[in-house]
XYZ file of C-alpha atoms in Angstrom:
154
model
C -120.274 51.397 -109.566
C -118.281 54.394 -110.727
C -115.281 54.270 -113.013
C -113.087 55.185 -110.062
C -114.539 52.319 -108.034
C -113.945 49.904 -110.878
C -110.331 51.098 -111.166
C -109.680 50.710 -107.438
C -111.334 47.284 -107.459
C -109.005 46.253 -110.327
C -105.966 47.517 -108.416
C -107.053 45.727 -105.229
C -107.849 42.532 -107.060
C -104.510 42.543 -108.830
C -102.694 43.134 -105.566
C -104.648 40.354 -103.847
C -103.601 37.930 -106.588
C -99.970 39.018 -106.274
C -99.946 38.543 -102.499
C -101.709 35.211 -102.821
C -99.101 34.079 -105.381
C -96.295 35.174 -102.987
C -97.895 33.178 -100.138
C -98.223 30.113 -102.313
C -94.572 30.392 -103.402
C -93.560 30.680 -99.781
C -95.528 27.538 -98.870
C -93.974 25.596 -101.809
C -90.509 26.611 -100.641
C -91.302 25.551 -97.114
C -92.687 22.209 -98.341
C -89.544 21.692 -100.422
C -87.153 22.209 -97.529
C -89.332 20.663 -94.779
C -87.381 19.174 -91.921
C -88.692 17.447 -88.812
C -89.535 20.128 -86.246
C -89.850 22.893 -88.884
C -92.805 25.298 -88.595
C -96.025 24.449 -90.454
C -95.538 25.638 -94.108
C -98.853 27.548 -93.914
C -97.886 29.328 -90.722
C -97.338 33.066 -91.070
C -98.550 33.283 -94.667
C -101.778 35.158 -93.914
C -100.954 38.786 -94.869
C -100.818 41.239 -92.012
C -101.592 44.951 -92.355
C -97.844 45.573 -92.544
C -97.610 43.025 -95.401
C -100.319 44.820 -97.346
C -98.539 48.176 -96.876
C -95.301 46.577 -98.075
C -96.898 45.209 -101.253
C -98.763 48.443 -102.033
C -95.519 50.430 -101.548
C -93.534 47.908 -103.611
C -96.014 48.182 -106.480
C -96.022 52.034 -106.378
C -92.216 52.161 -106.179
C -91.817 49.833 -109.175
C -94.425 51.744 -111.159
C -92.602 55.006 -110.401
C -89.268 53.977 -111.822
C -88.253 55.749 -115.065
C -89.338 53.721 -118.045
C -91.823 51.432 -116.217
C -94.938 53.165 -117.502
C -93.472 53.160 -121.081
C -92.860 49.397 -120.709
C -96.396 48.770 -119.402
C -97.756 50.777 -122.384
C -95.644 48.690 -124.785
C -96.835 45.469 -123.174
C -100.488 46.569 -123.301
C -100.426 45.575 -126.979
C -99.454 42.020 -126.043
C -96.593 39.941 -124.779
C -93.130 40.719 -126.062
C -89.942 38.663 -126.273
C -87.093 39.590 -123.940
C -84.813 39.936 -127.024
C -87.074 42.693 -128.365
C -87.019 44.605 -125.044
C -83.300 44.254 -124.273
C -81.456 47.495 -124.693
C -84.601 49.651 -125.002
C -84.890 52.621 -122.677
C -88.077 51.389 -121.117
C -86.364 48.065 -120.217
C -83.597 49.756 -118.272
C -81.426 50.637 -121.294
C -78.851 47.924 -120.666
C -78.123 44.653 -122.371
C -80.034 41.406 -122.011
C -78.919 40.601 -118.468
C -79.709 44.133 -117.245
C -83.103 43.982 -118.924
C -83.873 40.526 -117.456
C -82.879 41.832 -113.983
C -85.067 44.926 -114.292
C -87.981 42.937 -115.661
C -87.494 40.462 -112.743
C -87.982 43.372 -110.319
C -91.185 44.377 -112.078
C -92.343 40.718 -111.947
C -91.528 40.638 -108.241
C -93.683 43.754 -107.752
C -96.479 41.975 -109.671
C -96.612 44.365 -112.655
C -95.397 41.945 -115.358
C -95.040 38.201 -115.819
C -92.331 36.312 -117.653
C -92.824 32.958 -119.391
C -89.475 31.232 -119.137
C -90.306 28.639 -121.789
C -91.080 31.253 -124.498
C -88.868 34.031 -123.028
C -91.750 36.463 -123.314
C -92.935 39.218 -120.952
C -96.559 40.354 -120.508
C -98.759 42.530 -118.355
C -100.359 41.070 -115.257
C -103.832 42.116 -114.101
C -102.110 44.389 -111.551
C -99.835 45.889 -114.258
C -102.900 46.581 -116.440
C -104.708 48.238 -113.500
C -101.680 50.398 -112.643
C -101.481 51.416 -116.336
C -105.216 52.307 -116.284
C -104.635 54.397 -113.168
C -101.776 56.281 -114.867
C -103.820 56.858 -118.034
C -106.749 58.210 -116.045
C -104.475 60.409 -113.890
C -102.816 61.835 -116.997
C -106.222 62.404 -118.649
C -107.541 64.303 -115.662
C -104.363 66.332 -115.212
C -104.223 67.338 -118.846
C -107.949 68.281 -118.911
C -107.506 70.815 -116.079
C -108.347 74.366 -117.083
C -106.065 75.945 -114.547
C -102.307 76.113 -115.075
C -100.356 74.161 -112.471
C -99.176 76.442 -109.717
C -96.391 76.175 -107.217
C -97.578 74.067 -104.224
C -100.910 73.284 -105.818
C -102.745 73.392 -102.429
C -106.221 74.809 -102.192
């Protein structure tokens, strides 16, 4: 297995876990609000090709926001308390509520997880895989011998 294959496997595995967690959360919600005649809680929770496209796009969009990569880098050293992240540029640059909201979006995309009991944020497997992709992309781009040209097509 090549390093590229391992990286893509890590990305795919992280995304599968995220989609599985979302499906389980949907089933728990359906179980909680079950009423006679309601659809089966497990119905419609098998991801379709459109679902996979949505989750891939959601992950890429979240990773592409300004500051996300810096936050993932910061979290690669271990979990951090929300209070430490609030107001920092990589956490949206706002106060605590703005930081919590922004981090919640990253958690929804599967890049980070938040422990509500300890009020700490950490990388998920998917977040670590996205960070590895970014690092490898940066390494390869900076190692190029040719200066970047307009258009870049060959």
